[in-house]
């Protein structure tokens, strides 16, 4: 076989690496299955492909209504009447994207970058948008982070969302797309409209976060850590070298820094006795479980035996966090807690506080994630050879 010159091989490899990262295939409107939609161009016409063949153009002012039928897809507009056995694809020659509306149940129209492929699966439409990665990231940051944040916070969100997207490209491997548009993956409601997000995505273009083994990290986050983040293994039993407990003073005066909840004393003691076999006839034990102030984040309640998991208490009593003290008050025990959420990884309110106070997004990343690096995604394959 003819030997490929190294330079040609290198160029070829860098192109395949780029192609691999260029687009995201996103399953749309997965939370409300539908058999009835409307598709329009977004400020430009769309070419329409039926069962793989280009057959028509949808004018910019025209809306095509697609209905699921037993024999495939039937589509009507002012000027078009089309039937597909398997699929319809909509492409925007000018790269303007498309607009999509669920007609039943009726939803607000959304504007998307990229192209749309509609087929049938499981009795409903399967709608998959092929979206340029950077536009997908901007849309996710807009949907997930919301309005009114500092640029450094949006930059942090941009690298986190990009990293998550690429680390989870196989999450829906059996469904015909890569990521869904709901909270199961990352919320994506179409094109970003905010200038500051557009700027943050552009300024962090192609950057992703990797650990010391050059693996894309799981950029886990929560609302407020209460002053100390948690080790991943303490919550999910699997450790990650970058998800390590760290002291955080940035979130202490933020909106979800403290909480309080009262529980009837009998309910509290009955639960501990029934679920864990705690000896509630022993006055010393009762004193410990009704009056305790942790010095730092702990895993078990009040150092008693048998051990009572604070994470399970959080779940069973619907507490904001597993980081709290206990005081008796009449017939009640009062739980006074710190933070909101599981406490692993990035503390959002602490990160917002840091961004507001002049820290850069890389400062914030290194504060919450241990031994991580920012790399251009095109360079990932230089450092490792097992692909994504
Ligand atoms: Zn998903
Ligand atoms: Zn925090």
XYZ file of C-alpha atoms and ligand atoms in Angstrom:
390
model
C 0.000 0.000 0.000
C 1.206 3.475 -0.816
C 2.567 5.324 2.183
C 0.758 8.570 3.050
C 3.227 11.443 3.607
C 3.088 12.569 7.277
C 2.115 16.168 6.455
C -0.869 15.048 4.333
C -1.894 12.630 7.100
C -1.695 15.427 9.688
C -3.849 17.758 7.582
C -6.386 14.977 6.982
C -6.524 14.152 10.696
C -7.084 17.772 11.716
C -9.973 18.013 9.222
C -11.634 14.857 10.532
C -11.201 16.162 14.086
C -12.891 19.440 13.126
C -15.757 17.678 11.359
C -16.294 15.536 14.422
C -16.862 18.600 16.610
C -18.508 20.972 14.141
C -22.226 20.253 14.664
C -24.576 18.969 17.334
C -27.581 16.854 16.401
C -30.295 17.896 18.833
C -33.610 16.084 19.363
C -36.253 18.865 19.524
C -39.421 19.202 21.635
C -38.806 15.855 23.317
C -40.887 16.814 26.338
C -44.124 17.204 24.348
C -44.401 14.485 21.663
C -46.264 15.705 18.595
C -47.743 14.647 15.248
C -48.560 18.152 14.059
C -46.014 20.955 13.516
C -45.415 24.069 11.428
C -42.035 24.849 9.797
C -41.000 28.224 8.382
C -37.831 29.884 7.158
C -36.159 32.323 9.533
C -35.706 35.456 7.438
C -34.940 33.401 4.317
C -36.399 30.563 2.224
C -35.872 26.867 2.991
C -35.115 24.094 0.556
C -37.353 21.075 1.174
C -36.066 17.532 0.796
C -38.554 14.637 0.671
C -37.180 11.140 1.358
C -33.673 12.363 0.565
C -34.471 14.285 -2.653
C -34.701 18.054 -3.004
C -38.217 18.766 -4.315
C -39.256 22.317 -3.462
C -38.506 25.669 -1.910
C -40.527 27.066 0.971
C -40.850 30.842 0.511
C -39.842 33.079 3.403
C -43.430 34.197 4.026
C -44.920 30.688 3.776
C -45.488 28.224 6.626
C -45.552 24.459 5.996
C -47.863 22.437 8.245
C -46.739 18.826 8.724
C -49.114 16.088 9.866
C -48.286 12.541 10.854
C -50.271 9.964 8.845
C -50.272 6.174 8.793
C -48.361 6.217 5.519
C -45.799 8.892 6.448
C -45.787 12.696 6.559
C -48.272 14.963 4.812
C -47.341 18.644 4.429
C -49.332 21.675 3.232
C -48.642 25.347 2.834
C -50.129 28.169 0.760
C -48.165 26.934 -2.242
C -46.983 23.392 -1.440
C -48.645 19.999 -1.053
C -46.102 17.283 -0.264
C -46.090 13.698 0.969
C -43.098 11.820 2.352
C -42.897 8.130 3.144
C -40.022 8.493 5.612
C -38.661 11.974 6.124
C -38.574 15.649 5.264
C -35.485 17.817 5.616
C -35.369 21.618 5.645
C -32.174 23.503 4.859
C -31.513 27.194 4.768
C -29.248 28.019 1.797
C -28.427 31.412 3.320
C -27.620 29.810 6.693
C -30.437 31.694 8.436
C -32.004 28.654 10.102
C -35.666 27.785 10.569
C -38.643 28.426 12.813
C -40.644 25.631 14.376
C -43.959 25.456 16.171
C -45.720 22.542 17.775
C -49.395 22.800 16.652
C -50.792 20.173 19.038
C -50.266 20.848 21.876
C -49.801 24.449 20.717
C -46.490 25.994 21.780
C -44.721 29.256 21.152
C -42.819 29.426 17.904
C -39.034 29.069 18.252
C -36.231 30.142 15.980
C -33.340 27.719 15.444
C -29.971 27.910 13.722
C -29.042 25.034 11.360
C -31.226 22.542 9.501
C -34.179 20.349 10.476
C -34.846 16.683 9.752
C -38.355 15.354 10.455
C -39.125 11.630 10.424
C -41.548 9.342 12.240
C -40.697 7.159 15.222
C -42.844 5.475 17.850
C -46.092 7.031 16.561
C -44.835 10.638 16.671
C -42.573 12.982 14.784
C -38.861 12.710 15.451
C -37.410 16.197 14.907
C -33.643 16.563 14.815
C -31.871 19.880 14.307
C -28.286 19.891 13.076
C -26.838 22.993 14.725
C -23.310 24.450 14.521
C -21.658 23.710 17.890
C -21.009 27.349 18.833
C -24.624 28.360 18.097
C -25.869 25.396 20.103
C -23.671 26.492 23.055
C -25.013 30.067 22.876
C -28.616 28.789 22.860
C -27.950 26.544 25.865
C -26.262 29.329 27.857
C -29.257 31.585 27.192
C -31.753 28.912 28.298
C -29.748 27.635 31.284
C -28.137 30.799 32.719
C -30.824 33.407 31.972
C -30.417 37.162 31.732
C -28.425 39.803 33.558
C -25.120 38.091 34.363
C -21.569 39.363 34.075
C -19.555 38.534 30.985
C -17.099 36.326 32.918
C -20.019 34.264 34.221
C -21.332 33.771 30.684
C -17.809 32.767 29.575
C -17.711 30.199 32.371
C -21.132 28.878 31.295
C -19.974 28.754 27.661
C -16.997 26.473 28.365
C -19.089 24.344 30.758
C -21.965 23.857 28.292
C -19.574 23.148 25.421
C -17.683 20.602 27.527
C -20.921 18.931 28.643
C -22.246 18.736 25.082
C -19.126 17.040 23.729
C -18.791 14.706 26.715
C -22.396 13.566 26.197
C -22.510 13.125 22.429
C -23.459 9.473 22.826
C -26.179 10.000 25.420
C -29.005 9.403 22.912
C -27.096 7.082 20.592
C -30.137 4.816 20.155
C -32.602 7.659 19.569
C -31.332 9.105 16.289
C -29.701 12.220 17.747
C -26.900 13.212 20.146
C -28.519 15.342 22.849
C -32.134 16.200 23.661
C -33.329 19.780 24.235
C -34.718 19.255 27.764
C -33.315 19.171 31.289
C -32.259 15.537 30.755
C -29.333 16.903 28.710
C -29.117 20.715 28.453
C -32.095 22.991 27.874
C -32.010 24.370 24.311
C -34.876 26.544 23.129
C -33.320 27.757 19.916
C -31.209 30.669 18.832
C -29.571 32.921 21.427
C -30.776 36.541 21.280
C -28.430 38.151 23.840
C -25.351 40.101 22.741
C -23.385 39.436 25.933
C -23.839 35.666 25.505
C -22.839 35.880 21.839
C -19.700 37.737 22.919
C -18.893 35.244 25.723
C -19.243 32.272 23.357
C -17.033 33.961 20.740
C -14.358 34.852 23.318
C -14.171 31.227 24.504
C -14.599 29.680 21.065
C -13.665 25.957 20.907
C -12.430 25.901 24.532
C -13.318 22.911 26.688
C -12.337 21.822 30.205
C -10.340 18.623 30.690
C -8.910 16.836 33.726
C -5.295 15.796 34.263
C -5.871 12.769 31.960
C -7.140 15.098 29.190
C -10.662 13.710 29.577
C -13.577 16.139 29.245
C -14.857 16.823 32.749
C -18.399 16.474 34.074
C -18.837 20.137 34.976
C -21.325 19.393 37.756
C -22.961 22.385 39.443
C -25.425 23.308 42.163
C -27.058 26.492 43.423
C -25.106 27.298 46.620
C -22.606 25.130 48.516
C -23.146 26.820 51.881
C -19.431 27.521 52.342
C -17.922 24.151 51.478
C -18.341 21.994 48.371
C -18.656 18.188 48.563
C -16.528 15.336 47.256
C -18.269 13.586 44.340
C -17.906 10.177 46.004
C -19.772 11.370 49.105
C -22.883 11.967 46.995
C -22.644 9.550 44.055
C -20.152 6.930 45.327
C -17.877 7.558 42.305
C -14.916 9.851 42.843
C -13.485 12.266 40.274
C -10.080 13.865 40.834
C -11.474 17.306 39.934
C -14.656 17.105 42.084
C -12.995 17.556 45.459
C -14.356 19.357 48.523
C -13.172 22.950 48.768
C -13.860 25.879 51.120
C -15.915 28.596 49.431
C -16.520 31.963 51.062
C -17.907 33.627 47.912
C -21.468 32.327 48.322
C -21.985 33.042 52.023
C -24.120 36.151 51.563
C -25.922 35.050 48.407
C -29.694 34.369 48.224
C -29.583 30.614 48.969
C -26.834 30.685 51.614
C -29.071 29.723 54.565
C -32.357 27.941 55.141
C -34.498 26.767 58.032
C -37.071 24.011 58.335
C -38.985 22.685 61.363
C -39.895 19.028 61.826
C -42.163 17.680 64.611
C -39.917 16.133 67.252
C -41.882 12.848 67.281
C -41.665 12.542 63.485
C -37.890 13.153 63.606
C -37.272 10.578 66.348
C -39.682 7.992 64.863
C -37.932 8.285 61.513
C -34.469 7.801 63.047
C -35.690 4.813 65.047
C -37.630 3.175 62.216
C -35.178 3.769 59.366
C -31.877 3.402 61.230
C -32.634 1.662 64.535
C -31.485 4.685 66.543
C -32.164 4.029 70.268
C -34.681 6.793 71.040
C -35.150 5.477 74.619
C -31.598 6.635 75.448
C -31.721 10.289 76.572
C -28.067 10.882 75.566
C -28.767 9.691 72.028
C -31.942 11.802 71.836
C -29.977 14.846 73.028
C -27.370 14.240 70.297
C -29.850 13.930 67.430
C -31.937 16.937 68.498
C -29.060 19.303 69.327
C -26.062 19.255 67.006
C -23.940 21.850 65.233
C -21.545 20.482 62.577
C -18.132 22.182 62.395
C -17.862 21.491 58.684
C -19.746 19.434 56.092
C -20.284 16.002 57.618
C -21.584 12.755 56.134
C -23.483 11.433 59.150
C -25.758 12.968 61.760
C -24.217 13.907 65.132
C -21.542 11.157 65.234
C -23.952 8.606 66.663
C -24.038 4.881 66.052
C -25.692 3.538 63.931
C -24.676 6.137 61.369
C -27.485 8.238 59.852
C -26.771 9.489 56.320
C -27.276 13.242 55.992
C -27.753 12.883 52.237
C -30.612 10.456 52.825
C -32.104 12.770 55.468
C -31.984 15.550 52.896
C -33.896 13.421 50.410
C -36.471 12.018 52.852
C -37.276 15.377 54.508
C -36.985 17.390 51.251
C -34.277 19.632 52.694
C -32.425 22.207 50.626
C -29.043 20.684 51.512
C -27.374 17.971 53.606
C -25.414 20.611 55.559
C -27.383 21.692 58.642
C -27.518 21.966 62.422
C -30.331 20.697 64.684
C -31.901 22.476 67.712
C -34.871 21.441 69.865
C -37.685 23.960 70.165
C -40.755 22.770 72.098
C -42.491 19.984 70.153
C -40.309 20.629 67.132
C -36.715 20.252 66.031
C -35.463 23.181 63.971
C -33.034 22.399 61.159
C -30.873 25.391 60.227
C -28.997 24.734 57.022
C -26.407 26.134 54.653
C -26.576 26.180 50.856
C -28.908 24.674 48.285
C -28.246 21.551 46.222
C -25.892 18.560 46.323
C -22.784 20.718 46.751
C -20.599 18.949 44.163
C -18.509 20.969 41.672
C -19.362 24.527 40.738
C -21.308 26.654 43.228
C -23.384 28.918 40.949
C -24.029 31.712 43.420
C -20.365 31.721 44.469
C -19.341 31.831 40.798
C -21.703 34.757 40.132
C -20.271 36.571 43.154
C -16.719 36.007 41.873
C -17.622 37.259 38.362
C -19.251 40.353 39.878
C -16.109 41.049 41.907
C -13.640 40.995 39.044
C -12.468 37.383 38.957
C -11.970 35.873 35.496
C -13.801 32.769 34.352
C -10.551 30.800 34.550
C -10.098 31.894 38.209
C -13.628 30.627 38.877
C -13.049 27.309 37.093
C -9.856 26.632 39.057
C -11.519 27.574 42.324
C -14.275 24.967 41.981
C -12.576 22.258 39.894
C -9.234 20.779 40.998
C -6.376 20.305 38.482
C -8.332 21.066 35.329
C -7.133 22.658 32.095
C -8.711 24.618 29.267
C -7.837 23.279 25.812
C -8.970 23.972 22.270
C -11.123 21.026 21.295
C -9.221 20.637 18.011
C -6.128 19.904 20.109
C -7.729 17.152 22.185
C -6.533 14.467 19.788
C -2.963 15.702 20.048
C -2.899 14.765 23.711
C -4.768 11.496 23.617
C -5.674 8.927 21.014
C -8.863 7.274 22.236
C -11.251 9.785 20.666
C -14.358 11.139 22.399
Zn -31.268 14.021 26.923
Zn -20.396 28.181 47.473
